[in-house]
Amino acid sequence: MGLFGKSEPKAPPADPAYILAEAQECLKEKDMEGALAKFDELCALPVQSPLPLLSRATCLLQLQKYERVIEDCTKVLKFLNSDLNGHEEEGCTTVHSLALMRMAKAHKELGQMDEAKSALMRRNVVEHKLGRDNVDSEDLVDENMADEWKEKGNAEYKQENWTQALDYYRSGLSCDMYNAKLHGNTCMTLIKLRKWSQALKHAEQCIVLEPEWVKGYYMKGMILSNESKLEQARDVLRKAKSMEPQNTQISELLSEVEARVDYVESRLRRRKPQTAEKPKDEDSGTEQPVEDVDSDEDYCEDGSCRTSKTIKLKVTRKDIVNVAVDVCAAMVGVALVWWFVRQDA
């Protein structure tokens, strides 16, 4: 509280770029504890990016805090994979492969050799599928691991346990991020949870990984439709229909979207700009609403066509008073005439 009971002004929100610059300065000076404090601050911000977590994991590895390294790397793997801005680090070219490399080192330092080997194999899978690493097929991760997670997710999906199914599918993707079927199942689960923006990313991953798989386009069209991006949804679904003309699900959804597009366009065409001035109340000077009862339908009567229009008359308080005064004056006049007539008689 400041003077006169006024609260102190709130501090402006932290700038992520400024915090990152401070963390990098600490790293240049080999101040790992200072850098960790800055990365903790950066990770506490609502930033939808795996890079702060990956940077903190690297710092934690230097400080020999291996359990926290594994924790951060696990969080990184829940994000969609992306390149390391075009450069290579320790033989890794993607965010996921570098996170798995960090995780393997942490497990090794903790004496968890099986977990370290598994993480290293998963890293090799990521690079191998991109054609960026010469790895013998015998060294690849057992793909049955991803399939097992998928089957568990399918069982929960059938029971409509969407959140649990999503966790299983994401675990499967952490084993095989380039499995289009897992991306498809994850997308459908996110659609059930109405998390459209996340679902859209997985639908697009399906299209990138398997361009000839129509389900990716169908899911993307469904998501865009629910986000009311109707023209985009229509274009995507037309692409899907061209791939599978006999698919009834695609045809039904496309027809629905096209009908919605036509309805919106017809409403826009029928909308007319209202340029008439609004009348003012004679007593108060305030504006009164204009009753717009124009009909867009024409009708014909006796061979002549015209547009139906209803006109409503408005009566103000002043009008009522004036009429009442006129009526009273007329009555008084009639009474006086009658009285004079009686007197003459």
mmCIF file of C-alpha atoms in Angstrom:
data_model
loop_
_atom_site.group_PDB
_atom_site.id
_atom_site.type_symbol
_atom_site.label_atom_id
_atom_site.label_comp_id
_atom_site.label_asym_id
_atom_site.label_seq_id
_atom_site.Cartn_x
_atom_site.Cartn_y
_atom_site.Cartn_z
ATOM 1 C CA MET A 1 0.000 0.000 0.000
ATOM 2 C CA GLY A 2 1.191 3.493 -0.833
ATOM 3 C CA LEU A 3 -0.024 6.821 0.495
ATOM 4 C CA PHE A 4 -3.804 7.357 0.948
ATOM 5 C CA GLY A 5 -4.414 3.598 0.717
ATOM 6 C CA LYS A 6 -3.468 3.348 -2.961
ATOM 7 C CA SER A 7 -1.734 0.173 -4.058
ATOM 8 C CA GLU A 8 1.723 0.327 -5.551
ATOM 9 C CA PRO A 9 1.807 0.060 -9.376
ATOM 10 C CA LYS A 10 2.448 -3.447 -10.663
ATOM 11 C CA ALA A 11 5.803 -4.206 -12.211
ATOM 12 C CA PRO A 12 5.705 -4.707 -15.992
ATOM 13 C CA PRO A 13 5.770 -8.348 -17.170
ATOM 14 C CA ALA A 14 9.200 -9.886 -17.642
ATOM 15 C CA ASP A 15 10.639 -9.803 -21.149
ATOM 16 C CA PRO A 16 11.685 -13.355 -22.218
ATOM 17 C CA ALA A 17 14.321 -11.993 -24.614
ATOM 18 C CA TYR A 18 15.892 -9.940 -21.818
ATOM 19 C CA ILE A 19 15.945 -12.930 -19.437
ATOM 20 C CA LEU A 20 17.479 -15.134 -22.127
ATOM 21 C CA ALA A 21 20.206 -12.552 -22.773
ATOM 22 C CA GLU A 22 21.027 -12.500 -19.049
ATOM 23 C CA ALA A 23 21.170 -16.312 -18.978
ATOM 24 C CA GLN A 24 23.532 -16.383 -21.959
ATOM 25 C CA GLU A 25 25.752 -13.802 -20.276
ATOM 26 C CA CYS A 26 25.934 -16.034 -17.192
ATOM 27 C CA LEU A 27 26.901 -18.999 -19.384
ATOM 28 C CA LYS A 28 29.723 -16.981 -20.985
ATOM 29 C CA GLU A 29 31.047 -16.244 -17.519
ATOM 30 C CA LYS A 30 30.692 -19.933 -16.515
ATOM 31 C CA ASP A 31 28.176 -18.939 -13.847
ATOM 32 C CA MET A 32 25.980 -22.036 -14.058
ATOM 33 C CA GLU A 33 23.997 -21.293 -10.902
ATOM 34 C CA GLY A 34 23.186 -17.794 -12.178
ATOM 35 C CA ALA A 35 22.220 -19.195 -15.573
ATOM 36 C CA LEU A 36 20.012 -21.816 -13.907
ATOM 37 C CA ALA A 37 18.193 -19.114 -11.955
ATOM 38 C CA LYS A 38 17.490 -17.241 -15.199
ATOM 39 C CA PHE A 39 16.339 -20.395 -16.980
ATOM 40 C CA ASP A 40 14.021 -21.171 -14.041
ATOM 41 C CA GLU A 41 12.543 -17.717 -14.443
ATOM 42 C CA LEU A 42 12.201 -18.191 -18.189
ATOM 43 C CA CYS A 43 10.516 -21.593 -17.866
ATOM 44 C CA ALA A 44 8.023 -20.163 -15.374
ATOM 45 C CA LEU A 45 6.652 -17.848 -18.082
ATOM 46 C CA PRO A 46 3.719 -19.040 -20.215
ATOM 47 C CA VAL A 47 5.903 -19.610 -23.272
ATOM 48 C CA GLN A 48 4.777 -22.379 -25.638
ATOM 49 C CA SER A 49 8.254 -23.511 -26.691
ATOM 50 C CA PRO A 50 10.500 -26.423 -25.728
ATOM 51 C CA LEU A 51 13.730 -24.426 -26.106
ATOM 52 C CA PRO A 52 13.797 -22.897 -22.568
ATOM 53 C CA LEU A 53 13.345 -26.385 -21.103
ATOM 54 C CA LEU A 54 16.085 -27.798 -23.319
ATOM 55 C CA SER A 55 18.462 -24.970 -22.368
ATOM 56 C CA ARG A 56 17.742 -25.525 -18.690
ATOM 57 C CA ALA A 57 18.370 -29.261 -19.089
ATOM 58 C CA THR A 58 21.779 -28.471 -20.591
ATOM 59 C CA CYS A 59 22.585 -26.230 -17.642
ATOM 60 C CA LEU A 60 21.364 -28.838 -15.130
ATOM 61 C CA LEU A 61 23.569 -31.442 -16.781
ATOM 62 C CA GLN A 62 26.612 -29.258 -16.095
ATOM 63 C CA LEU A 63 25.507 -28.910 -12.472
ATOM 64 C CA GLN A 64 25.096 -32.703 -12.181
ATOM 65 C CA LYS A 65 21.398 -32.450 -11.305
ATOM 66 C CA TYR A 66 20.521 -35.461 -13.379
ATOM 67 C CA GLU A 67 16.986 -36.160 -12.124
ATOM 68 C CA ARG A 68 15.896 -32.686 -13.158
ATOM 69 C CA VAL A 69 17.594 -33.161 -16.540
ATOM 70 C CA ILE A 70 15.427 -36.212 -17.199
ATOM 71 C CA GLU A 71 12.328 -34.348 -16.026
ATOM 72 C CA ASP A 72 12.919 -31.399 -18.373
ATOM 73 C CA CYS A 73 13.812 -33.606 -21.340
ATOM 74 C CA THR A 74 10.613 -35.601 -20.835
ATOM 75 C CA LYS A 75 8.651 -32.332 -21.053
ATOM 76 C CA VAL A 76 10.515 -31.370 -24.232
ATOM 77 C CA LEU A 77 9.439 -34.629 -25.905
ATOM 78 C CA LYS A 78 5.774 -33.689 -25.440
ATOM 79 C CA PHE A 79 6.224 -30.810 -27.882
ATOM 80 C CA LEU A 80 6.193 -31.383 -31.623
ATOM 81 C CA ASN A 81 9.663 -31.916 -33.003
ATOM 82 C CA SER A 82 11.496 -29.164 -34.899
ATOM 83 C CA ASP A 83 14.927 -28.461 -36.307
ATOM 84 C CA LEU A 84 17.628 -26.753 -34.255
ATOM 85 C CA ASN A 85 17.469 -23.623 -36.409
ATOM 86 C CA GLY A 86 19.529 -25.215 -39.141
ATOM 87 C CA HIS A 87 22.585 -26.149 -37.058
ATOM 88 C CA GLU A 88 23.865 -29.387 -35.570
ATOM 89 C CA GLU A 89 24.775 -29.965 -31.938
ATOM 90 C CA GLU A 90 26.509 -33.159 -30.771
ATOM 91 C CA GLY A 91 25.325 -34.904 -33.934
ATOM 92 C CA CYS A 92 21.725 -33.875 -33.282
ATOM 93 C CA THR A 93 19.738 -31.789 -35.740
ATOM 94 C CA THR A 94 16.356 -31.667 -33.984
ATOM 95 C CA VAL A 95 15.025 -30.624 -30.583
ATOM 96 C CA HIS A 96 13.913 -34.170 -29.767
ATOM 97 C CA SER A 97 17.156 -35.871 -30.676
ATOM 98 C CA LEU A 98 19.133 -33.396 -28.545
ATOM 99 C CA ALA A 99 16.744 -33.873 -25.617
ATOM 100 C CA LEU A 100 17.132 -37.646 -25.913
ATOM 101 C CA MET A 101 20.916 -37.247 -26.002
ATOM 102 C CA ARG A 102 20.787 -35.189 -22.780
ATOM 103 C CA MET A 103 18.471 -37.757 -21.223
ATOM 104 C CA ALA A 104 20.794 -40.636 -22.160
ATOM 105 C CA LYS A 105 23.751 -38.880 -20.497
ATOM 106 C CA ALA A 106 21.731 -38.224 -17.333
ATOM 107 C CA HIS A 107 20.626 -41.856 -17.095
ATOM 108 C CA LYS A 108 24.205 -42.996 -17.629
ATOM 109 C CA GLU A 109 25.500 -40.802 -14.788
ATOM 110 C CA LEU A 110 22.794 -42.223 -12.532
ATOM 111 C CA GLY A 111 23.883 -45.764 -13.408
ATOM 112 C CA GLN A 112 20.637 -46.466 -15.269
ATOM 113 C CA MET A 113 22.244 -48.110 -18.263
ATOM 114 C CA ASP A 114 19.124 -49.688 -19.787
ATOM 115 C CA GLU A 115 17.313 -46.336 -19.749
ATOM 116 C CA ALA A 116 20.392 -44.637 -21.188
ATOM 117 C CA LYS A 117 20.587 -47.145 -24.032
ATOM 118 C CA SER A 118 16.871 -46.772 -24.758
ATOM 119 C CA ALA A 119 17.109 -42.973 -24.908
ATOM 120 C CA LEU A 120 20.133 -43.168 -27.207
ATOM 121 C CA MET A 121 18.352 -45.597 -29.522
ATOM 122 C CA ARG A 122 15.328 -43.331 -29.680
ATOM 123 C CA ARG A 123 17.629 -40.442 -30.586
ATOM 124 C CA ASN A 124 19.063 -42.577 -33.408
ATOM 125 C CA VAL A 125 15.554 -43.297 -34.704
ATOM 126 C CA VAL A 126 14.756 -39.595 -35.000
ATOM 127 C CA GLU A 127 17.908 -38.801 -36.968
ATOM 128 C CA HIS A 128 17.709 -41.979 -39.052
ATOM 129 C CA LYS A 129 14.140 -41.324 -40.227
ATOM 130 C CA LEU A 130 15.237 -37.899 -41.404
ATOM 131 C CA GLY A 131 18.079 -39.479 -43.349
ATOM 132 C CA ARG A 132 20.603 -37.484 -41.337
ATOM 133 C CA ASP A 133 22.333 -40.305 -39.524
ATOM 134 C CA ASN A 134 23.864 -43.557 -40.753
ATOM 135 C CA VAL A 135 22.470 -46.004 -38.208
ATOM 136 C CA ASP A 136 22.273 -49.724 -38.689
ATOM 137 C CA SER A 137 18.692 -50.986 -38.588
ATOM 138 C CA GLU A 138 19.553 -53.371 -35.752
ATOM 139 C CA ASP A 139 20.280 -50.359 -33.536
ATOM 140 C CA LEU A 140 16.864 -48.850 -34.028
ATOM 141 C CA VAL A 141 14.319 -48.725 -31.254
ATOM 142 C CA ASP A 142 11.906 -51.619 -31.208
ATOM 143 C CA GLU A 143 8.885 -50.161 -32.988
ATOM 144 C CA ASN A 144 6.685 -52.486 -30.948
ATOM 145 C CA MET A 145 7.140 -50.025 -28.087
ATOM 146 C CA ALA A 146 5.249 -47.323 -29.969
ATOM 147 C CA ASP A 147 2.634 -49.862 -31.062
ATOM 148 C CA GLU A 148 2.095 -50.948 -27.465
ATOM 149 C CA TRP A 149 1.389 -47.364 -26.416
ATOM 150 C CA LYS A 150 -0.953 -47.002 -29.369
ATOM 151 C CA GLU A 151 -2.934 -50.109 -28.397
ATOM 152 C CA LYS A 152 -3.261 -48.846 -24.828
ATOM 153 C CA GLY A 153 -4.463 -45.520 -26.152
ATOM 154 C CA ASN A 154 -6.972 -47.235 -28.440
ATOM 155 C CA ALA A 155 -8.433 -49.158 -25.503
ATOM 156 C CA GLU A 156 -8.916 -45.962 -23.506
ATOM 157 C CA TYR A 157 -10.307 -44.166 -26.572
ATOM 158 C CA LYS A 158 -13.011 -46.818 -26.986
ATOM 159 C CA GLN A 159 -13.957 -46.263 -23.333
ATOM 160 C CA GLU A 160 -14.125 -42.497 -24.025
ATOM 161 C CA ASN A 161 -11.326 -41.862 -21.543
ATOM 162 C CA TRP A 162 -9.945 -39.109 -23.751
ATOM 163 C CA THR A 163 -7.329 -37.692 -21.347
ATOM 164 C CA GLN A 164 -5.800 -41.082 -20.562
ATOM 165 C CA ALA A 165 -5.836 -42.051 -24.229
ATOM 166 C CA LEU A 166 -4.027 -38.809 -25.066
ATOM 167 C CA ASP A 167 -1.299 -39.582 -22.524
ATOM 168 C CA TYR A 168 -0.745 -43.033 -24.055
ATOM 169 C CA TYR A 169 -0.616 -41.701 -27.605
ATOM 170 C CA ARG A 170 1.886 -39.047 -26.589
ATOM 171 C CA SER A 171 4.025 -41.710 -24.944
ATOM 172 C CA GLY A 172 3.949 -43.591 -28.223
ATOM 173 C CA LEU A 173 5.006 -40.466 -30.103
ATOM 174 C CA SER A 174 7.935 -40.052 -27.741
ATOM 175 C CA CYS A 175 9.112 -43.443 -29.039
ATOM 176 C CA ASP A 176 8.353 -42.731 -32.677
ATOM 177 C CA MET A 177 7.609 -39.083 -33.441
ATOM 178 C CA TYR A 178 7.290 -39.850 -37.165
ATOM 179 C CA ASN A 179 4.465 -42.361 -36.828
ATOM 180 C CA ALA A 180 1.594 -40.859 -38.836
ATOM 181 C CA LYS A 181 -0.987 -43.230 -37.330
ATOM 182 C CA LEU A 182 -0.072 -42.082 -33.810
ATOM 183 C CA HIS A 183 -0.365 -38.468 -34.908
ATOM 184 C CA GLY A 184 -3.785 -39.284 -36.355
ATOM 185 C CA ASN A 185 -4.987 -40.936 -33.133
ATOM 186 C CA THR A 186 -3.618 -38.051 -31.079
ATOM 187 C CA CYS A 187 -5.416 -35.602 -33.355
ATOM 188 C CA MET A 188 -8.770 -37.376 -33.027
ATOM 189 C CA THR A 189 -8.431 -37.451 -29.226
ATOM 190 C CA LEU A 190 -7.676 -33.719 -29.128
ATOM 191 C CA ILE A 191 -10.734 -33.132 -31.307
ATOM 192 C CA LYS A 192 -12.828 -34.991 -28.726
ATOM 193 C CA LEU A 193 -11.320 -32.688 -26.072
ATOM 194 C CA ARG A 194 -12.072 -29.668 -28.320
ATOM 195 C CA LYS A 195 -8.441 -28.560 -28.269
ATOM 196 C CA TRP A 196 -8.512 -27.339 -31.836
ATOM 197 C CA SER A 197 -5.132 -25.598 -32.145
ATOM 198 C CA GLN A 198 -3.226 -28.611 -30.799
ATOM 199 C CA ALA A 199 -5.245 -31.009 -32.944
ATOM 200 C CA LEU A 200 -4.486 -28.947 -36.053
ATOM 201 C CA LYS A 201 -0.733 -29.365 -35.550
ATOM 202 C CA HIS A 202 -1.061 -33.154 -35.488
ATOM 203 C CA ALA A 203 -3.353 -33.179 -38.524
ATOM 204 C CA GLU A 204 -0.739 -31.188 -40.432
ATOM 205 C CA GLN A 205 1.956 -33.630 -39.269
ATOM 206 C CA CYS A 206 -0.134 -36.462 -40.770
ATOM 207 C CA ILE A 207 -0.266 -34.639 -44.100
ATOM 208 C CA VAL A 208 3.491 -34.001 -44.085
ATOM 209 C CA LEU A 209 4.392 -37.585 -43.128
ATOM 210 C CA GLU A 210 1.871 -39.325 -45.400
ATOM 211 C CA PRO A 211 0.604 -36.926 -48.098
ATOM 212 C CA GLU A 212 -1.488 -39.668 -49.724
ATOM 213 C CA TRP A 213 -3.345 -40.554 -46.497
ATOM 214 C CA VAL A 214 -6.744 -38.903 -46.803
ATOM 215 C CA LYS A 215 -7.477 -38.966 -43.071
ATOM 216 C CA GLY A 216 -5.028 -36.123 -42.430
ATOM 217 C CA TYR A 217 -6.971 -33.837 -44.782
ATOM 218 C CA TYR A 218 -10.310 -34.968 -43.351
ATOM 219 C CA MET A 219 -9.236 -34.185 -39.783
ATOM 220 C CA LYS A 220 -7.811 -30.817 -40.797
ATOM 221 C CA GLY A 221 -11.072 -29.934 -42.534
ATOM 222 C CA MET A 222 -13.060 -30.952 -39.469
ATOM 223 C CA ILE A 223 -10.894 -28.783 -37.183
ATOM 224 C CA LEU A 224 -11.069 -25.738 -39.470
ATOM 225 C CA SER A 225 -14.837 -26.147 -39.687
ATOM 226 C CA ASN A 226 -15.170 -26.136 -35.906
ATOM 227 C CA GLU A 227 -13.000 -23.024 -35.788
ATOM 228 C CA SER A 228 -15.430 -21.402 -38.282
ATOM 229 C CA LYS A 229 -12.670 -21.106 -40.883
ATOM 230 C CA LEU A 230 -15.152 -22.303 -43.448
ATOM 231 C CA GLU A 231 -13.455 -21.394 -46.726
ATOM 232 C CA GLN A 232 -10.192 -23.029 -45.624
ATOM 233 C CA ALA A 233 -12.109 -26.104 -44.447
ATOM 234 C CA ARG A 234 -13.938 -26.292 -47.787
ATOM 235 C CA ASP A 235 -10.672 -26.185 -49.768
ATOM 236 C CA VAL A 236 -9.047 -28.909 -47.638
ATOM 237 C CA LEU A 237 -12.108 -31.157 -47.826
ATOM 238 C CA ARG A 238 -12.327 -30.709 -51.604
ATOM 239 C CA LYS A 239 -8.736 -31.950 -51.766
ATOM 240 C CA ALA A 240 -9.712 -34.953 -49.611
ATOM 241 C CA LYS A 241 -12.742 -35.699 -51.812
ATOM 242 C CA SER A 242 -10.594 -35.593 -54.936
ATOM 243 C CA MET A 243 -8.434 -38.286 -53.337
ATOM 244 C CA GLU A 244 -11.369 -40.508 -52.304
ATOM 245 C CA PRO A 245 -14.534 -39.515 -54.214
ATOM 246 C CA GLN A 246 -16.545 -42.408 -52.731
ATOM 247 C CA ASN A 247 -15.780 -41.580 -49.076
ATOM 248 C CA THR A 248 -19.185 -40.787 -47.540
ATOM 249 C CA GLN A 249 -17.777 -39.161 -44.397
ATOM 250 C CA ILE A 250 -15.797 -36.657 -46.427
ATOM 251 C CA SER A 251 -18.744 -36.005 -48.761
ATOM 252 C CA GLU A 252 -21.148 -35.363 -45.864
ATOM 253 C CA LEU A 253 -18.770 -33.009 -44.062
ATOM 254 C CA LEU A 254 -17.950 -31.176 -47.300
ATOM 255 C CA SER A 255 -21.667 -30.720 -48.070
ATOM 256 C CA GLU A 256 -22.243 -29.329 -44.586
ATOM 257 C CA VAL A 257 -19.343 -26.884 -44.868
ATOM 258 C CA GLU A 258 -20.372 -25.743 -48.362
ATOM 259 C CA ALA A 259 -23.919 -25.142 -47.117
ATOM 260 C CA ARG A 260 -22.571 -22.999 -44.274
ATOM 261 C CA VAL A 261 -20.379 -21.034 -46.690
ATOM 262 C CA ASP A 262 -23.364 -20.419 -48.992
ATOM 263 C CA TYR A 263 -25.506 -19.291 -46.057
ATOM 264 C CA VAL A 264 -22.880 -16.811 -44.850
ATOM 265 C CA GLU A 265 -22.357 -15.438 -48.352
ATOM 266 C CA SER A 266 -26.121 -15.031 -48.901
ATOM 267 C CA ARG A 267 -26.457 -13.166 -45.615
ATOM 268 C CA LEU A 268 -23.670 -10.819 -46.638
ATOM 269 C CA ARG A 269 -25.323 -10.156 -49.994
ATOM 270 C CA ARG A 270 -28.670 -9.416 -48.362
ATOM 271 C CA ARG A 271 -27.264 -7.086 -45.755
ATOM 272 C CA LYS A 272 -27.955 -3.425 -46.627
ATOM 273 C CA PRO A 273 -26.223 -0.402 -45.128
ATOM 274 C CA GLN A 274 -28.548 1.626 -42.893
ATOM 275 C CA THR A 275 -28.019 5.279 -43.741
ATOM 276 C CA ALA A 276 -31.349 6.714 -42.521
ATOM 277 C CA GLU A 277 -31.081 9.223 -39.707
ATOM 278 C CA LYS A 278 -32.504 8.135 -36.390
ATOM 279 C CA PRO A 279 -35.519 10.245 -35.248
ATOM 280 C CA LYS A 280 -35.282 12.102 -31.983
ATOM 281 C CA ASP A 281 -37.892 12.154 -29.231
ATOM 282 C CA GLU A 282 -39.547 15.580 -29.265
ATOM 283 C CA ASP A 283 -39.728 15.737 -25.472
ATOM 284 C CA SER A 284 -36.338 14.499 -24.367
ATOM 285 C CA GLY A 285 -34.271 14.952 -27.525
ATOM 286 C CA THR A 286 -33.012 11.363 -27.228
ATOM 287 C CA GLU A 287 -32.697 9.146 -30.268
ATOM 288 C CA GLN A 288 -35.384 6.499 -30.788
ATOM 289 C CA PRO A 289 -34.699 3.184 -32.533
ATOM 290 C CA VAL A 290 -35.739 2.846 -36.141
ATOM 291 C CA GLU A 291 -38.100 -0.080 -36.676
ATOM 292 C CA ASP A 292 -36.714 -1.906 -39.690
ATOM 293 C CA VAL A 293 -39.354 -4.332 -40.875
ATOM 294 C CA ASP A 294 -38.398 -4.483 -44.543
ATOM 295 C CA SER A 295 -38.900 -7.880 -46.072
ATOM 296 C CA ASP A 296 -36.536 -9.292 -48.641
ATOM 297 C CA GLU A 297 -39.404 -11.211 -50.252
ATOM 298 C CA ASP A 298 -41.503 -9.623 -52.987
ATOM 299 C CA TYR A 299 -45.150 -10.436 -53.530
ATOM 300 C CA CYS A 300 -47.523 -9.744 -56.436
ATOM 301 C CA GLU A 301 -51.114 -8.555 -56.283
ATOM 302 C CA ASP A 302 -53.362 -7.868 -59.293
ATOM 303 C CA GLY A 303 -50.455 -8.335 -61.640
ATOM 304 C CA SER A 304 -48.296 -5.694 -59.979
ATOM 305 C CA CYS A 305 -45.342 -6.566 -57.786
ATOM 306 C CA ARG A 306 -44.139 -4.606 -54.834
ATOM 307 C CA THR A 307 -42.040 -5.172 -51.742
ATOM 308 C CA SER A 308 -44.024 -5.739 -48.541
ATOM 309 C CA LYS A 309 -43.282 -3.087 -45.948
ATOM 310 C CA THR A 310 -44.913 -2.486 -42.574
ATOM 311 C CA ILE A 311 -44.965 1.080 -41.270
ATOM 312 C CA LYS A 312 -45.339 1.761 -37.552
ATOM 313 C CA LEU A 313 -46.485 5.214 -36.364
ATOM 314 C CA LYS A 314 -44.971 6.586 -33.170
ATOM 315 C CA VAL A 315 -47.058 8.782 -30.768
ATOM 316 C CA THR A 316 -45.230 11.006 -28.290
ATOM 317 C CA ARG A 317 -46.432 12.289 -24.926
ATOM 318 C CA LYS A 318 -46.757 15.799 -26.365
ATOM 319 C CA ASP A 319 -49.159 14.542 -29.029
ATOM 320 C CA ILE A 320 -51.368 12.940 -26.393
ATOM 321 C CA VAL A 321 -51.463 16.134 -24.298
ATOM 322 C CA ASN A 322 -52.339 18.258 -27.315
ATOM 323 C CA VAL A 323 -55.217 15.952 -28.279
ATOM 324 C CA ALA A 324 -56.520 15.921 -24.700
ATOM 325 C CA VAL A 325 -56.510 19.746 -24.545
ATOM 326 C CA ASP A 326 -58.350 19.989 -27.868
ATOM 327 C CA VAL A 327 -60.998 17.527 -26.699
ATOM 328 C CA CYS A 328 -61.530 19.391 -23.408
ATOM 329 C CA ALA A 329 -61.804 22.748 -25.220
ATOM 330 C CA ALA A 330 -64.393 21.306 -27.605
ATOM 331 C CA MET A 331 -66.440 19.937 -24.714
ATOM 332 C CA VAL A 332 -66.366 23.282 -22.893
ATOM 333 C CA GLY A 333 -67.480 25.028 -26.101
ATOM 334 C CA VAL A 334 -70.399 22.627 -26.515
ATOM 335 C CA ALA A 335 -71.427 23.135 -22.873
ATOM 336 C CA LEU A 336 -71.426 26.944 -23.213
ATOM 337 C CA VAL A 337 -73.499 26.852 -26.402
ATOM 338 C CA TRP A 338 -76.032 24.576 -24.729
ATOM 339 C CA TRP A 339 -76.219 26.900 -21.682
ATOM 340 C CA PHE A 340 -76.837 30.007 -23.822
ATOM 341 C CA VAL A 341 -79.523 28.172 -25.746
ATOM 342 C CA ARG A 342 -81.295 27.285 -22.499
ATOM 343 C CA GLN A 343 -81.134 30.891 -21.294
ATOM 344 C CA ASP A 344 -82.722 32.231 -24.483
ATOM 345 C CA ALA A 345 -85.478 29.694 -24.133
#
